[in-house]
C-alpha cells in the first residue's frame, strides 16, 4: 500500500483526493498539510486522514510517504515539490509547474538527483480528445502540422482570491488558463521544442468590478486582495519543426461568450479538437468534413481520476508517465518568453 501526503488542502486537492479514494486498494492518504492549519484539520477530519500539519517540512519529516500531491498556490510549487523529492517522495505537482523556468529547472534537477518521479498536473492530456488527437497525429492522418490555434477565453471569469496576486500566482490567465491549452496542443503535436515567442498582455478590464462573475470562483479568500496580473494574453509560439501555435486567453474580455477553440492544421487534414471533434480534409475531389463519433471528450472529474491513476501506475512501473517534468520545464520557458516579449514588444528567442 503506497502512503500519500497532500500539500495544500484547497479546491483542487479535493480532485486529487477523489482520485486516490478511487484507488484505495493501492494507496492510502495518511497526512495532509496547509499553512492555514484549521483548514488542514478540517480536511483531515472530512477525509479521515490520520495526521495534519501546518507546513510541509514537518509533515515530510514525521511521515514516511511514497507519494505527494502539491496543490498549493503557484508560488509554493517549487519549494514544496523540491522538499518532497529530497525526502524521497514521488511528486505530482499541479499546473503551472512553477512561477518561472528557473524554478522549474531546479525542480527537475531535484527529481533527477532523487531518482523519484516528478509528474505535472496537465489534466487535459488525460482526456479522450487529447488521446484521440494524438493518435491521429501519430498515425499521420493530419500530415505535417504547421499551424495550431489554442483559445481559452473567458468573458467574465476572474477567479478572485490569490489568482490576481502576482506574488502568489506568477501571472494572470496566461499562467492559469493558457498553460492548459498550450501544453495540450504541444502534446498533441508530439512535443516539439519551442524556439521563439512573440506575445502581448493586457490589463484593460481588470477584475470587472461590479459585474457578478459568471465563472468558477476560488474558494480561498485573501486578507488583502490585489489585482496586479494581466487580464488577457496572446502569443505566437514557434517550434523547432517550423510549426506555429497561436494562443489567446483571458479572464475578462468583451466577447459574446466564453470560447474554447482548439484546432490543428496539417498538410493532409485539419482537426478541431474542440467539439464537434472533426477532421477537415478532401475526398473524391471535394472538401470533406469527417465527424468522428466516438467519445472524444474532456471530462474534468473522469480525467482527474485518470491522471492520479497514471501517477500511481507510473510510480509502480505499470505505465509510462503521461506528463513528465521536462514538459513542464518547456512550458515555463514558453510562459517566461511571452511575459518577456510583452514587456519588450519584441520576439524572444528561447535559449537553453
Ligand atoms: N488542474 C486543474 O485544472 C486546476 C484547477 C484549479 C487549480 N489548479 C492549480 O492548483 C493549485 C491550487 O489551486 P486551488 O484552486 O486549489 O487554490 P486554493 O487556494 O483553493 O488552495 C490552495 C491551498 O494551498 C495552501 N497553501 C499555500 N501555500 C502553501 C504552502 N507553502 N504549504 C502548504 N499549503 C499552502 C493555501 O492555504 C490553500 O489552502 C494552483 O496551482 C492552481 O493553478 C489546477
CSV table of C-alpha atoms and ligand atoms in Angstrom, one decimal:
chain,number,residue,atom,x,y,z
A,1,UNK,CA,0.0,0.0,0.0
A,2,UNK,CA,1.5,3.3,-1.1
A,3,UNK,CA,1.3,6.1,1.5
A,4,UNK,CA,0.2,9.5,0.3
A,5,UNK,CA,0.6,13.1,1.6
A,6,UNK,CA,-1.3,16.2,0.3
A,7,UNK,CA,0.3,19.6,0.4
A,8,UNK,CA,-2.3,22.4,0.2
A,9,UNK,CA,-5.8,21.5,1.2
A,10,UNK,CA,-7.8,23.8,-1.1
A,11,UNK,CA,-10.1,23.4,-4.1
A,12,UNK,CA,-8.1,21.2,-6.4
A,13,UNK,CA,-6.8,19.0,-3.7
A,14,UNK,CA,-10.3,17.5,-3.5
A,15,UNK,CA,-9.9,16.2,-7.0
A,16,UNK,CA,-6.6,14.6,-6.1
A,17,UNK,CA,-8.3,13.0,-3.0
A,18,UNK,CA,-11.1,11.7,-5.2
A,19,UNK,CA,-8.5,10.1,-7.5
A,20,UNK,CA,-6.7,8.5,-4.5
A,21,UNK,CA,-10.0,7.3,-3.0
A,22,UNK,CA,-10.8,5.6,-6.3
A,23,UNK,CA,-7.6,3.6,-5.8
A,24,UNK,CA,-8.0,2.7,-2.1
A,25,UNK,CA,-6.9,-0.8,-2.7
A,26,UNK,CA,-3.4,0.5,-3.7
A,27,UNK,CA,-2.9,3.9,-1.9
A,28,UNK,CA,-3.8,5.4,1.4
A,29,UNK,CA,-3.7,9.2,2.2
A,30,UNK,CA,-2.2,9.3,5.6
A,31,UNK,CA,-1.2,13.0,6.0
A,32,UNK,CA,-2.1,16.5,4.8
A,33,UNK,CA,-0.8,20.0,5.4
A,34,UNK,CA,-1.8,23.6,4.8
A,35,UNK,CA,-0.3,26.9,6.0
A,36,UNK,CA,-3.9,27.5,7.1
A,37,UNK,CA,-3.9,25.0,10.0
A,38,UNK,CA,-7.6,24.9,10.7
A,39,UNK,CA,-8.2,24.2,7.0
A,40,UNK,CA,-5.8,21.2,7.2
A,41,UNK,CA,-7.5,20.0,10.3
A,42,UNK,CA,-11.0,20.2,8.8
A,43,UNK,CA,-9.7,18.5,5.6
A,44,UNK,CA,-8.2,15.6,7.7
A,45,UNK,CA,-11.4,15.2,9.6
A,46,UNK,CA,-13.5,15.3,6.4
A,47,UNK,CA,-11.5,12.6,4.7
A,48,UNK,CA,-10.4,10.6,7.7
A,49,UNK,CA,-6.7,11.4,7.2
A,50,UNK,CA,-4.6,10.3,10.3
A,51,UNK,CA,-2.3,13.4,10.6
A,52,UNK,CA,-2.4,17.0,9.6
A,53,UNK,CA,0.3,19.7,9.7
A,54,UNK,CA,0.7,23.4,9.2
A,55,UNK,CA,3.8,23.1,7.0
A,56,UNK,CA,5.2,20.6,4.6
A,57,UNK,CA,8.6,20.2,6.2
A,58,UNK,CA,7.2,18.9,9.5
A,59,UNK,CA,4.9,16.5,7.5
A,60,UNK,CA,7.8,15.2,5.3
A,61,UNK,CA,10.0,14.7,8.4
A,62,UNK,CA,7.4,12.9,10.5
A,63,UNK,CA,5.7,10.7,7.9
A,64,UNK,CA,7.1,8.0,5.6
A,65,UNK,CA,5.4,9.0,2.3
A,66,UNK,CA,5.7,7.4,-1.1
A,67,UNK,CA,3.5,9.9,-3.0
A,68,UNK,CA,2.9,13.6,-2.5
A,69,UNK,CA,0.4,15.8,-4.3
A,70,UNK,CA,1.5,19.5,-4.4
A,71,UNK,CA,-1.8,21.5,-4.6
A,72,UNK,CA,-0.6,24.9,-3.2
A,73,UNK,CA,-0.7,28.3,-4.8
A,74,UNK,CA,1.8,28.6,-7.6
A,75,UNK,CA,4.5,30.4,-5.6
A,76,UNK,CA,5.0,27.3,-3.4
A,77,UNK,CA,5.1,24.6,-6.1
A,78,UNK,CA,8.9,24.6,-6.4
A,79,UNK,CA,9.7,24.8,-2.7
A,80,UNK,CA,7.2,22.1,-1.7
A,81,UNK,CA,8.0,19.8,-4.6
A,82,UNK,CA,11.7,20.0,-4.0
A,83,UNK,CA,11.3,19.4,-0.3
A,84,UNK,CA,9.2,16.3,-1.1
A,85,UNK,CA,11.6,14.9,-3.7
A,86,UNK,CA,14.5,15.5,-1.3
A,87,UNK,CA,12.6,13.5,1.3
A,88,UNK,CA,12.4,10.6,-1.2
A,89,UNK,CA,8.8,11.0,-2.3
A,90,UNK,CA,7.3,10.8,-5.8
A,91,UNK,CA,5.5,14.0,-6.6
A,92,UNK,CA,2.6,15.1,-8.7
A,93,UNK,CA,2.6,18.9,-8.9
A,94,UNK,CA,-0.3,21.0,-10.1
A,95,UNK,CA,0.0,23.3,-13.1
A,96,UNK,CA,1.7,25.6,-13.7
A,97,UNK,CA,4.8,23.8,-12.7
A,98,UNK,CA,6.3,26.9,-11.1
A,99,UNK,CA,6.5,30.7,-11.2
A,100,UNK,CA,9.2,30.6,-13.9
A,101,UNK,CA,11.6,28.4,-15.8
A,102,UNK,CA,14.4,28.8,-13.3
A,103,UNK,CA,12.3,27.3,-10.6
A,104,UNK,CA,11.0,24.6,-12.9
A,105,UNK,CA,14.6,23.6,-13.9
A,106,UNK,CA,15.5,23.4,-10.1
A,107,UNK,CA,12.5,21.1,-9.6
A,108,UNK,CA,13.5,18.8,-12.4
A,109,UNK,CA,17.1,18.7,-11.1
A,110,UNK,CA,15.8,17.7,-7.7
A,111,UNK,CA,13.8,14.9,-9.3
A,112,UNK,CA,16.8,13.7,-11.3
A,113,UNK,CA,19.0,13.7,-8.2
A,114,UNK,CA,16.5,11.8,-6.1
A,115,UNK,CA,15.6,9.3,-8.8
A,116,UNK,CA,11.9,9.8,-8.0
A,117,UNK,CA,9.1,10.7,-10.3
A,118,UNK,CA,8.0,14.3,-10.8
A,119,UNK,CA,4.8,14.4,-12.7
A,120,UNK,CA,2.8,17.5,-13.8
A,121,UNK,CA,-0.9,18.1,-13.3
A,122,UNK,CA,-1.6,18.6,-17.0
A,123,UNK,CA,-5.1,17.1,-16.7
A,124,UNK,CA,-6.0,17.9,-20.3
A,125,UNK,CA,-3.5,15.3,-21.5
A,126,UNK,CA,-5.7,12.6,-20.0
A,127,UNK,CA,-8.9,13.5,-21.9
A,128,UNK,CA,-10.3,11.3,-24.7
A,129,UNK,CA,-10.0,14.3,-27.0
A,130,UNK,CA,-6.3,14.6,-26.3
A,131,UNK,CA,-5.6,10.9,-26.7
A,132,UNK,CA,-7.6,10.5,-29.9
A,133,UNK,CA,-6.0,13.6,-31.5
A,134,UNK,CA,-2.5,12.4,-30.5
A,135,UNK,CA,-3.3,9.0,-32.1
A,136,UNK,CA,-4.5,10.6,-35.3
A,137,UNK,CA,-1.3,12.8,-35.5
A,138,UNK,CA,1.0,9.8,-34.7
A,139,UNK,CA,-0.8,7.8,-37.5
A,140,UNK,CA,-0.1,10.6,-40.0
A,141,UNK,CA,-3.8,11.4,-40.6
A,142,UNK,CA,-3.1,15.2,-40.5
A,143,UNK,CA,0.2,15.1,-42.5
A,144,UNK,CA,2.6,17.8,-41.4
A,145,UNK,CA,1.1,20.1,-38.8
A,146,UNK,CA,2.3,23.6,-39.5
A,147,UNK,CA,-0.2,25.7,-37.6
A,148,UNK,CA,-2.4,25.4,-34.5
A,149,UNK,CA,-4.8,27.6,-32.6
A,150,UNK,CA,-5.5,27.5,-28.9
A,151,UNK,CA,-8.2,29.7,-27.4
A,152,UNK,CA,-9.2,29.7,-23.8
A,153,UNK,CA,-11.2,32.9,-23.4
A,154,UNK,CA,-13.5,33.9,-20.6
A,155,UNK,CA,-15.8,36.9,-20.9
A,156,UNK,CA,-16.1,37.4,-17.2
A,157,UNK,CA,-14.1,34.8,-15.3
A,158,UNK,CA,-11.5,36.2,-12.9
A,159,UNK,CA,-11.5,33.6,-10.2
A,160,UNK,CA,-10.7,36.1,-7.4
A,161,UNK,CA,-8.6,35.4,-4.4
A,162,UNK,CA,-4.9,34.7,-4.9
A,163,UNK,CA,-5.2,34.4,-8.7
A,164,UNK,CA,-4.9,38.2,-9.0
A,165,UNK,CA,-1.8,38.5,-6.8
A,166,UNK,CA,1.3,38.1,-8.9
A,167,UNK,CA,3.5,37.2,-5.9
A,168,UNK,CA,1.3,34.1,-5.4
A,169,UNK,CA,0.2,33.2,-8.9
A,170,UNK,CA,3.1,34.4,-11.1
A,171,UNK,CA,0.6,36.0,-13.6
A,172,UNK,CA,-3.0,36.0,-14.9
A,173,UNK,CA,-4.8,34.0,-17.5
A,174,UNK,CA,-1.6,33.1,-19.3
A,175,UNK,CA,-0.2,31.1,-16.4
A,176,UNK,CA,-3.5,29.9,-15.1
A,177,UNK,CA,-5.6,29.0,-18.3
A,178,UNK,CA,-3.1,29.4,-21.2
A,179,UNK,CA,-0.8,26.8,-19.6
A,180,UNK,CA,-3.5,24.1,-20.1
A,181,UNK,CA,-4.1,24.7,-23.8
A,182,UNK,CA,-0.5,25.4,-24.8
A,183,UNK,CA,0.5,22.2,-23.2
A,184,UNK,CA,-2.4,20.3,-24.7
A,185,UNK,CA,-1.6,21.4,-28.2
A,186,UNK,CA,2.1,20.9,-27.8
A,187,UNK,CA,1.4,17.3,-26.5
A,188,UNK,CA,-0.9,16.5,-29.5
A,189,UNK,CA,1.8,17.9,-31.9
A,190,UNK,CA,4.3,15.4,-30.5
A,191,UNK,CA,6.1,17.8,-28.0
A,192,UNK,CA,8.2,19.9,-30.5
A,193,UNK,CA,10.7,22.2,-28.7
A,194,UNK,CA,9.7,25.9,-28.6
A,195,UNK,CA,12.3,28.2,-30.1
A,196,UNK,CA,10.8,31.7,-30.2
A,197,UNK,CA,7.8,33.6,-28.9
A,198,UNK,CA,6.1,36.9,-29.7
A,199,UNK,CA,3.5,37.9,-27.1
A,200,UNK,CA,1.4,40.6,-25.7
A,201,UNK,CA,-0.5,41.0,-22.5
A,202,UNK,CA,-3.2,43.5,-21.5
A,203,UNK,CA,-4.9,44.8,-18.4
A,204,UNK,CA,-7.9,46.8,-19.7
A,205,UNK,CA,-10.8,45.3,-17.8
A,206,UNK,CA,-9.1,44.2,-14.6
A,207,UNK,CA,-11.5,42.3,-12.3
A,208,UNK,CA,-14.6,43.8,-13.9
A,209,UNK,CA,-15.7,45.2,-10.5
A,210,UNK,CA,-19.4,45.4,-10.1
A,211,UNK,CA,-20.2,42.6,-12.6
A,212,UNK,CA,-21.0,39.3,-11.0
A,213,UNK,CA,-18.5,36.7,-12.1
A,214,UNK,CA,-20.2,34.0,-14.2
A,215,UNK,CA,-17.4,31.5,-14.0
A,216,UNK,CA,-15.6,29.4,-11.4
A,217,UNK,CA,-14.6,31.3,-8.3
A,218,UNK,CA,-11.7,30.5,-6.0
A,219,UNK,CA,-12.7,29.1,-2.6
A,220,UNK,CA,-9.8,30.7,-0.7
A,221,UNK,CA,-10.3,34.3,0.5
A,222,UNK,CA,-7.2,36.5,0.8
A,223,UNK,CA,-6.8,39.1,3.5
A,224,UNK,CA,-5.8,42.0,1.2
A,225,UNK,CA,-6.8,41.0,-2.4
A,226,UNK,CA,-4.9,42.7,-5.2
A,227,UNK,CA,-5.1,42.5,-9.0
A,228,UNK,CA,-1.7,43.1,-10.5
A,229,UNK,CA,-1.7,40.5,-13.3
A,230,UNK,CA,-2.8,40.6,-16.9
A,231,UNK,CA,-6.4,40.1,-17.8
A,232,UNK,CA,-5.7,38.9,-21.4
A,233,UNK,CA,-2.7,37.4,-23.2
A,234,UNK,CA,-2.0,36.5,-26.8
A,235,UNK,CA,1.1,34.8,-28.2
A,236,UNK,CA,2.6,33.2,-31.4
A,237,UNK,CA,4.9,30.3,-30.4
A,238,UNK,CA,7.3,28.9,-32.9
A,239,UNK,CA,8.6,25.4,-32.6
A,240,UNK,CA,11.8,23.7,-33.8
A,241,UNK,CA,9.9,21.8,-36.6
A,242,UNK,CA,8.7,25.2,-38.1
A,243,UNK,CA,5.2,24.8,-36.7
A,244,UNK,CA,3.5,27.8,-35.1
A,245,UNK,CA,0.9,27.9,-32.3
A,246,UNK,CA,-1.3,30.9,-31.8
A,247,UNK,CA,-2.7,31.4,-28.3
A,248,UNK,CA,-5.5,33.6,-26.9
A,249,UNK,CA,-6.5,33.5,-23.3
A,250,UNK,CA,-8.4,35.8,-20.9
A,251,UNK,CA,-10.0,36.2,-17.6
A,252,UNK,CA,-12.0,39.1,-18.9
A,253,UNK,CA,-12.7,40.2,-22.5
A,254,UNK,CA,-15.6,41.8,-24.3
A,255,UNK,CA,-16.6,38.9,-26.5
A,256,UNK,CA,-20.1,37.3,-26.8
A,257,UNK,CA,-19.4,34.1,-24.9
A,258,UNK,CA,-16.6,32.1,-23.4
A,259,UNK,CA,-14.6,30.4,-26.1
A,260,UNK,CA,-12.6,27.2,-26.0
A,261,UNK,CA,-11.1,26.7,-29.5
A,262,UNK,CA,-8.5,24.1,-30.2
A,263,UNK,CA,-7.6,23.5,-33.8
A,264,UNK,CA,-4.7,21.9,-35.7
A,265,UNK,CA,-3.9,22.5,-39.4
A,266,UNK,CA,-1.9,19.9,-41.3
A,267,UNK,CA,-0.9,19.3,-44.9
A,268,UNK,CA,-3.4,16.3,-45.2
A,269,UNK,CA,-6.1,17.5,-42.8
A,270,UNK,CA,-7.2,19.9,-40.2
A,271,UNK,CA,-8.6,18.8,-36.9
A,272,UNK,CA,-11.0,20.5,-34.5
A,273,UNK,CA,-10.2,19.1,-31.0
A,274,UNK,CA,-12.9,21.2,-29.6
A,275,UNK,CA,-16.4,19.7,-30.0
A,276,UNK,CA,-17.5,18.6,-32.5
A,277,UNK,CA,-14.3,16.6,-33.0
A,278,UNK,CA,-13.9,16.8,-36.7
A,279,UNK,CA,-11.3,16.3,-39.5
A,280,UNK,CA,-11.3,18.8,-42.3
A,281,UNK,CA,-9.9,17.2,-45.5
A,282,UNK,CA,-10.6,16.3,-49.1
A,283,UNK,CA,-12.3,13.3,-50.6
A,284,UNK,CA,-13.1,12.4,-54.2
A,285,UNK,CA,-12.1,15.9,-55.4
A,286,UNK,CA,-14.3,17.6,-52.8
A,287,UNK,CA,-13.9,19.2,-49.5
A,288,UNK,CA,-14.9,16.8,-46.8
A,289,UNK,CA,-15.7,17.1,-43.1
A,290,UNK,CA,-15.3,13.8,-41.2
A,291,UNK,CA,-17.0,13.9,-37.8
A,292,UNK,CA,-15.6,11.3,-35.5
A,293,UNK,CA,-18.5,10.0,-33.5
A,294,UNK,CA,-16.7,8.3,-30.6
A,295,UNK,CA,-16.4,9.8,-27.1
A,296,UNK,CA,-13.7,12.3,-28.0
A,297,UNK,CA,-14.4,14.5,-25.0
A,298,UNK,CA,-12.7,16.0,-22.0
A,299,UNK,CA,-14.4,15.3,-18.7
A,300,UNK,CA,-12.8,17.0,-15.7
A,301,UNK,CA,-13.7,14.5,-13.0
A,302,UNK,CA,-13.1,11.4,-15.0
A,303,UNK,CA,-9.8,12.7,-16.4
A,304,UNK,CA,-8.6,13.8,-12.9
A,305,UNK,CA,-9.1,10.2,-11.7
A,306,UNK,CA,-7.2,9.0,-14.8
A,307,UNK,CA,-4.4,11.5,-14.0
A,308,UNK,CA,-4.0,10.2,-10.4
A,309,UNK,CA,-4.1,6.6,-11.7
A,310,UNK,CA,-1.4,7.4,-14.2
A,311,UNK,CA,0.7,8.8,-11.4
A,312,UNK,CA,0.3,5.7,-9.2
A,313,UNK,CA,0.8,3.3,-12.2
A,314,UNK,CA,3.9,5.2,-13.3
A,315,UNK,CA,5.4,5.0,-9.8
A,316,UNK,CA,4.7,1.3,-9.7
A,317,UNK,CA,6.3,0.8,-13.2
A,318,UNK,CA,2.9,-0.2,-14.7
A,319,UNK,CA,2.6,2.7,-17.1
A,320,UNK,CA,4.6,5.5,-18.6
A,321,UNK,CA,4.1,8.9,-17.0
A,322,UNK,CA,1.9,10.9,-19.4
A,323,UNK,CA,3.1,14.3,-18.2
A,324,UNK,CA,6.8,14.2,-17.2
A,325,UNK,CA,8.8,17.1,-15.7
A,326,UNK,CA,10.7,18.0,-18.8
A,327,UNK,CA,7.4,19.1,-20.5
A,328,UNK,CA,6.7,21.4,-17.5
A,329,UNK,CA,10.1,23.0,-17.9
A,330,UNK,CA,9.4,23.6,-21.7
A,331,UNK,CA,6.0,25.1,-20.8
A,332,UNK,CA,7.6,27.5,-18.2
A,333,UNK,CA,10.2,28.6,-20.9
A,334,UNK,CA,7.3,29.5,-23.2
A,335,UNK,CA,5.5,31.4,-20.5
A,336,UNK,CA,8.6,33.3,-19.4
A,337,UNK,CA,9.1,34.3,-23.1
A,338,UNK,CA,5.6,35.5,-23.5
A,339,UNK,CA,5.9,37.8,-20.5
A,340,UNK,CA,9.3,39.0,-21.6
A,341,UNK,CA,8.0,39.7,-25.2
A,342,UNK,CA,5.0,41.5,-23.8
A,343,UNK,CA,7.4,43.7,-21.8
A,344,UNK,CA,9.9,44.5,-24.6
A,345,UNK,CA,7.5,44.4,-27.6
A,346,UNK,CA,10.0,42.2,-29.4
A,347,UNK,CA,10.1,38.5,-30.3
A,348,UNK,CA,12.1,36.5,-27.7
A,349,UNK,CA,14.3,33.5,-28.6
A,350,UNK,CA,14.2,30.6,-26.2
A,351,UNK,CA,17.8,29.6,-25.3
A,352,UNK,CA,18.6,26.5,-23.2
B,1,LIG,N1,-5.6,21.1,-13.0
B,1,LIG,C1,-6.6,22.0,-12.9
B,1,LIG,O1,-7.5,22.0,-13.7
B,1,LIG,C2,-6.5,23.0,-11.8
B,1,LIG,C3,-7.7,23.6,-11.4
B,1,LIG,C4,-7.7,24.5,-10.3
B,1,LIG,C5,-6.5,24.8,-9.7
B,1,LIG,N2,-5.3,24.2,-10.2
B,1,LIG,C6,-4.0,24.5,-9.6
B,1,LIG,O2,-4.0,24.0,-8.2
B,1,LIG,C7,-3.3,24.9,-7.4
B,1,LIG,C8,-4.1,25.3,-6.2
B,1,LIG,O3,-5.3,25.9,-6.7
B,1,LIG,P1,-6.6,25.9,-5.8
B,1,LIG,O4,-7.7,26.5,-6.7
B,1,LIG,O5,-6.8,24.6,-5.2
B,1,LIG,O6,-6.2,27.0,-4.7
B,1,LIG,P2,-6.8,27.1,-3.2
B,1,LIG,O7,-6.5,28.5,-2.7
B,1,LIG,O8,-8.2,26.7,-3.2
B,1,LIG,O9,-5.9,26.1,-2.4
B,1,LIG,C9,-4.5,26.2,-2.2
B,1,LIG,C10,-4.2,25.9,-0.8
B,1,LIG,O10,-2.8,25.9,-0.7
B,1,LIG,C11,-2.5,26.4,0.6
B,1,LIG,N3,-1.1,26.8,0.6
B,1,LIG,C12,-0.5,27.9,0.0
B,1,LIG,N4,0.9,27.8,0.2
B,1,LIG,C13,1.1,26.7,0.9
B,1,LIG,C14,2.3,26.1,1.4
B,1,LIG,N5,3.5,26.7,1.2
B,1,LIG,N6,2.2,24.9,2.1
B,1,LIG,C15,1.0,24.4,2.3
B,1,LIG,N7,-0.1,24.9,1.9
B,1,LIG,C16,-0.1,26.0,1.2
B,1,LIG,C17,-3.4,27.5,0.8
B,1,LIG,O11,-3.6,27.9,2.2
B,1,LIG,C18,-4.7,26.9,0.2
B,1,LIG,O12,-5.5,26.3,1.2
B,1,LIG,C19,-2.8,26.1,-8.2
B,1,LIG,O13,-1.5,25.9,-8.6
B,1,LIG,C20,-3.7,26.0,-9.4
B,1,LIG,O14,-3.2,26.6,-10.6
B,1,LIG,C21,-5.3,23.3,-11.2
